[in-house]
Coordinates of C-alpha atoms and ligand atoms in Angstrom, one line a residue:
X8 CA 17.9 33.3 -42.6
X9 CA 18.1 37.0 -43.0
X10 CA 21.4 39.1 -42.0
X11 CA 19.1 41.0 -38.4
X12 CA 17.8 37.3 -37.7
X13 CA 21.6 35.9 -37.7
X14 CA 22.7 38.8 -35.8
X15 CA 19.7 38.6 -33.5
X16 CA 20.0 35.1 -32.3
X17 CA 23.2 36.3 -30.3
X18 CA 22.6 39.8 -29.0
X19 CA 22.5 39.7 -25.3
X20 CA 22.3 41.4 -22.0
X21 CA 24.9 42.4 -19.7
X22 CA 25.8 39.3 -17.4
X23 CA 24.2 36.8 -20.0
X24 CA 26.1 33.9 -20.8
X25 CA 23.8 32.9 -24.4
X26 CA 24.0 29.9 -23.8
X27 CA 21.3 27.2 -23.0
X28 CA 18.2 29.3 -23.2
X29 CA 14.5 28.9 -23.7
X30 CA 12.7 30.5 -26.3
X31 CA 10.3 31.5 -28.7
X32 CA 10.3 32.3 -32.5
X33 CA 6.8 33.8 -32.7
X34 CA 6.4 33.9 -36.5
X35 CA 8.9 31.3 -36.9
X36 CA 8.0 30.9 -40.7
X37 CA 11.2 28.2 -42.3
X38 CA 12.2 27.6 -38.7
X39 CA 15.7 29.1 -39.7
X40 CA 16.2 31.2 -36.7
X41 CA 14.6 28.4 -34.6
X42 CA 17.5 26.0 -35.7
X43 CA 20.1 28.6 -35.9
X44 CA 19.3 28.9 -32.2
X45 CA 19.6 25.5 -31.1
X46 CA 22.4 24.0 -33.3
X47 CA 25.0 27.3 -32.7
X48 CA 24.8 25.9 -28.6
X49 CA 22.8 29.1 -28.1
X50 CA 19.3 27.7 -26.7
X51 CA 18.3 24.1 -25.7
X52 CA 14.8 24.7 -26.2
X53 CA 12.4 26.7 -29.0
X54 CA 9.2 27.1 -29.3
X55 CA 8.2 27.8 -33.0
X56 CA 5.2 29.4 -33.9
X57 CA 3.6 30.3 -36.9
X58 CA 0.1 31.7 -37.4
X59 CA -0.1 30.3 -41.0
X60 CA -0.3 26.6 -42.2
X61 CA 2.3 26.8 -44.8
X62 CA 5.2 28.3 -42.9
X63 CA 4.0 25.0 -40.1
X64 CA 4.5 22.7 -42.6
X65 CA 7.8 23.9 -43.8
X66 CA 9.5 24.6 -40.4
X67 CA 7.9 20.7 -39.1
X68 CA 9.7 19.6 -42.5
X69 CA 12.7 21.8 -41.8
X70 CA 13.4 20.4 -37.9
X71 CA 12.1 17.3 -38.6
X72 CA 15.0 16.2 -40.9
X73 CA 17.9 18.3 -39.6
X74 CA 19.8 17.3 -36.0
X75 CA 22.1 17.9 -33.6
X76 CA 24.0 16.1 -31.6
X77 CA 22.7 12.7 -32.9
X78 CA 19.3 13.5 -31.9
X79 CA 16.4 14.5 -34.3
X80 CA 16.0 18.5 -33.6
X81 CA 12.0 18.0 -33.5
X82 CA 13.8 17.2 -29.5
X83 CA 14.7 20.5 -28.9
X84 CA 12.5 22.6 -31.5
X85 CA 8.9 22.2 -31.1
X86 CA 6.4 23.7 -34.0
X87 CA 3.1 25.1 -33.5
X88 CA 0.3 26.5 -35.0
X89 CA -0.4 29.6 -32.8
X90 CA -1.8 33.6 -33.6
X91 CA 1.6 35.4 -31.4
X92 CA 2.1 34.4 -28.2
X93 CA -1.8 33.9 -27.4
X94 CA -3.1 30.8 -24.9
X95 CA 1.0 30.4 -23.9
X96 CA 0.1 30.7 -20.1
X97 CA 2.4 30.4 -17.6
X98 CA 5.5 29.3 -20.2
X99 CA 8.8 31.0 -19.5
X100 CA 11.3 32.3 -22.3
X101 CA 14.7 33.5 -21.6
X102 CA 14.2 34.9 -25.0
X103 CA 11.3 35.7 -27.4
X104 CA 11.9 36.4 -30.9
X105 CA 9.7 39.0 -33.1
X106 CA 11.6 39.5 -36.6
X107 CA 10.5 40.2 -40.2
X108 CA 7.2 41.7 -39.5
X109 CA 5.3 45.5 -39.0
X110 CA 6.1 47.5 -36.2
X111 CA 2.6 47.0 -35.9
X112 CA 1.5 43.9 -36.0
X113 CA 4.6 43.2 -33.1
X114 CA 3.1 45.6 -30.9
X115 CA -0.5 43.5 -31.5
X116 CA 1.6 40.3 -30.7
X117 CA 3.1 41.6 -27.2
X118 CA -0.2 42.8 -26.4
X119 CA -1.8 39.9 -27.0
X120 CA 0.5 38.0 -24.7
X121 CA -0.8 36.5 -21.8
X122 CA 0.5 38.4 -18.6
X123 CA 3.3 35.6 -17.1
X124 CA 5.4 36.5 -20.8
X125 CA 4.2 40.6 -21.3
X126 CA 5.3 41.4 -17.7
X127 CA 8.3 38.9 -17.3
X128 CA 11.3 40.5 -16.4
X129 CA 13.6 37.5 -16.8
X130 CA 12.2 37.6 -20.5
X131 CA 13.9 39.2 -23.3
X132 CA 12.3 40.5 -26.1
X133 CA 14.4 41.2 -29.3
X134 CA 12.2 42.8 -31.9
X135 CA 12.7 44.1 -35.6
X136 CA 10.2 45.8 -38.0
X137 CA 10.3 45.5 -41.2
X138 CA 8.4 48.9 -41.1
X139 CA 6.9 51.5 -38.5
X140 CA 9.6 51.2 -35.8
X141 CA 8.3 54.2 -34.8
X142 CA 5.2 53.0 -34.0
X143 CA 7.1 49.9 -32.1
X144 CA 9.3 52.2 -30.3
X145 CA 6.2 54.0 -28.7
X146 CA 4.7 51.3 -28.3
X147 CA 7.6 50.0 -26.2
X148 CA 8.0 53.3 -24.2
X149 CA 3.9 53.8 -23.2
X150 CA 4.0 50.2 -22.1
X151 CA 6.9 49.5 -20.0
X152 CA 9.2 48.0 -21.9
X153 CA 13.0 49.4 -21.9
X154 CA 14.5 49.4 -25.0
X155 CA 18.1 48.6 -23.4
X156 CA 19.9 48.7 -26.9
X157 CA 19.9 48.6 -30.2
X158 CA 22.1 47.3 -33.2
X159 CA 22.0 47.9 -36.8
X160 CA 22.3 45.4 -40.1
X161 CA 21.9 45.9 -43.3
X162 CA 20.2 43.3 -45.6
X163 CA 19.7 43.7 -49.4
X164 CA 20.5 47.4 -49.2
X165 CA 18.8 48.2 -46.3
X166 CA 19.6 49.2 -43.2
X167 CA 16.8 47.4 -40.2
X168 CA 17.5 48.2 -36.6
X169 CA 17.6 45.2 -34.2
X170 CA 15.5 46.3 -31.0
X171 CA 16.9 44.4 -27.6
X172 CA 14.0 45.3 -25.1
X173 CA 13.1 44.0 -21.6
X174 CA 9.5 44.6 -19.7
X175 CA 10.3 47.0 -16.3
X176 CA 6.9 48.6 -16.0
X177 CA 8.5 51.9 -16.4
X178 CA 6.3 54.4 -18.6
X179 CA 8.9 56.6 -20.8
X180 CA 8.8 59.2 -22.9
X181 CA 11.3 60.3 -25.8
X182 CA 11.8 62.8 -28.7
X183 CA 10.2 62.4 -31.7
X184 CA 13.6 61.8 -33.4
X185 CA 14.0 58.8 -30.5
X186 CA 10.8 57.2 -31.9
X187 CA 12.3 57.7 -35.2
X188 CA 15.5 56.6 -35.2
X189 CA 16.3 54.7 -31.6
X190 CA 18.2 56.4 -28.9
X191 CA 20.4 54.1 -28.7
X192 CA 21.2 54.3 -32.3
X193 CA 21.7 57.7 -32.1
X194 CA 23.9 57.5 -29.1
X195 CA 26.1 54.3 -30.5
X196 CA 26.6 56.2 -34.0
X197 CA 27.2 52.8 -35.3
X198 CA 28.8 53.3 -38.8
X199 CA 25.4 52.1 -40.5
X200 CA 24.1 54.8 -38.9
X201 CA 24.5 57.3 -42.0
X202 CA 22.2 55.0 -44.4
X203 CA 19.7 54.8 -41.3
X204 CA 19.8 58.6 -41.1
X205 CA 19.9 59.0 -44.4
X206 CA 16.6 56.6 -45.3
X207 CA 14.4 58.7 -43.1
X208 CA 15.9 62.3 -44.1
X209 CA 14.8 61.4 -47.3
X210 CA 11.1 60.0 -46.3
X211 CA 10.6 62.4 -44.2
X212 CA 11.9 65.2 -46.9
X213 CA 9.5 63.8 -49.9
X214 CA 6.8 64.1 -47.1
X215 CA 7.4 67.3 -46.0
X216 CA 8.1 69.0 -50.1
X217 CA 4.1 66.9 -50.6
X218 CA 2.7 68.4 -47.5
X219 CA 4.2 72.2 -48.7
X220 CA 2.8 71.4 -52.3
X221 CA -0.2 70.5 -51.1
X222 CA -0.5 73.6 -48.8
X223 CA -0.9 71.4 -46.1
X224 CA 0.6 71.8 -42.5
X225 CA 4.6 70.3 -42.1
X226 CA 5.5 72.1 -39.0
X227 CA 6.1 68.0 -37.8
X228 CA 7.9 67.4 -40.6
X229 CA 10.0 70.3 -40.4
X230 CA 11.2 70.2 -37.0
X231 CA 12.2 66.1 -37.6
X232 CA 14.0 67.1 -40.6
X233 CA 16.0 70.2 -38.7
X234 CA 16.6 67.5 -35.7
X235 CA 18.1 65.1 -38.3
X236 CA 20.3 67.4 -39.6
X237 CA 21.8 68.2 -36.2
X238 CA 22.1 64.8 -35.9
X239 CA 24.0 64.6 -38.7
X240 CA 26.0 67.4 -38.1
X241 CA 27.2 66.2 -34.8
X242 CA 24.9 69.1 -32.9
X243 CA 22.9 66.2 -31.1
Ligands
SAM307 C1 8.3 37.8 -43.2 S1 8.1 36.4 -42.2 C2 9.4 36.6 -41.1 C3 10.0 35.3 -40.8 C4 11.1 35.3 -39.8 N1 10.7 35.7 -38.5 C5 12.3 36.1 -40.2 O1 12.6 37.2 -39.7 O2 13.0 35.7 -41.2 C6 6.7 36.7 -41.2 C7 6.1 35.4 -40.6 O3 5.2 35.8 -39.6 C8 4.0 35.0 -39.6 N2 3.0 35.7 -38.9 C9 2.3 36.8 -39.2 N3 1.4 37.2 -38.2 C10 1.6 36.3 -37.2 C11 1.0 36.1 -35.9 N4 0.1 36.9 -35.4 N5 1.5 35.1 -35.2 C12 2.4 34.2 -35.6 N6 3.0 34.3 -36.8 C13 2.6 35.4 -37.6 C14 3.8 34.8 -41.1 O4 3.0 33.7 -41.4 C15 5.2 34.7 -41.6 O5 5.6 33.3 -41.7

């Protein structure tokens, strides 16, 4: 299981208790985070999901010969073949897990929910892109989700942030460095934070010396790299 899936299985929201909760691994590929969840006390039911065949057969393989508490865990993990969270009518989830995939392809996945899981408010959604968290964040923001905190982890070098979101129909709208980087990472200054920063200063700095080369417009690229270095500096 990767280091943001570990620490994903046990972020929660104020007042939670993580313990006994329903949810859902949407691209559950080993079933790792699926068992992690049930056999750490922190959910008594998962639904695994996987769009592919092989990562089906591994995770029916994987839960069908592990247990806990005496019982076969095929009795609290149950493994599908399903395309993201498509034809789940009317199931609840405390909890629904995106991890390892493009900020992208998430997006497509909560859009393609049906309505009872998209609009829940009792659901939470904790997301993590491999790649365009920007695009997720705004996602997130023109749809009505709140992003109510974010954590950092590093695996194999990198630094992913660890979205905890929740659907309040509330449109919002943030800074282009907020899509970037996460407000909340900004604001918790996490001590990861610097390799985060420091990722995208130098994306967005190779973009922005192309772009000039090319004698192409950077004024984007420009202003982000100016507002990281205030954010590095301390002046926002
Ligand atoms: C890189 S793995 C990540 C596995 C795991 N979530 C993790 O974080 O370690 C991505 C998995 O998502 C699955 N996947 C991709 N698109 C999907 C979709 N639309 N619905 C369900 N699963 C999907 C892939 O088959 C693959 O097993």
């Amino acid at each position: 299981m990767t280091v943001a899936a570990e620490f994903a299985a046990t972020v929660l929201f104020e007042g939670e208790n993580g313990k006994n909760m329903h949810a859902c691994d949407v691209g559950c590929d080993h079933a790792k985070l699926s068992i992690y969840l049930v056999q750490s006390g922190i959910c008594k039911r998962v639904l695994a999901c996987d769009i592919n065949d092989g990562p089906v057969e591994k995770a029916k393989k994987a839960v069908g010969t592990r247990k806990y508490m005496d019982k076969s865990l095929s009795e609290y993990i149950e493994v599908i073949k399903n395309d993201g969270l498509k034809n789940l009518d009317n199931m609840h989830f405390d909890r629904v897990f995106i991890l390892g995939m493009g900020g992208e392809l998430i997006s497509d996945i909560i859009s393609g929910a049906p309505e009872s899981i998209k609009r829940s408010k009792n659901t939470g959604f904790v997301l993590q892109a491999m790649t365009s968290e920007y695009e997720l964040r705004k996602y997130l923001s023109k749809n009505g989700y709140e992003i109510v905190n974010e954590k950092l982890v590093e695996d194999k070098s990198r630094v992913y942030s660890v979205m905890l979101c929740r659907y309040d129909g509330k449109i919002r709208k943030f800074k282009e460095y907020e899509y970037h980087l996460g407000k909340a990472n900004v604001q918790n200054r996490e001590p990861l934070f610097e390799a985060y920063l420091a990722r995208k200063t130098r994306i967005f700095g190779k973009l922005f010396s192309q772009l000039v080369k090319a004698n192409k417009d950077a004024e984007y690229e420009k202003n982000l790299l100016s507002d990281f270095g205030k954010i590095k500096n301390g002046k926002i």
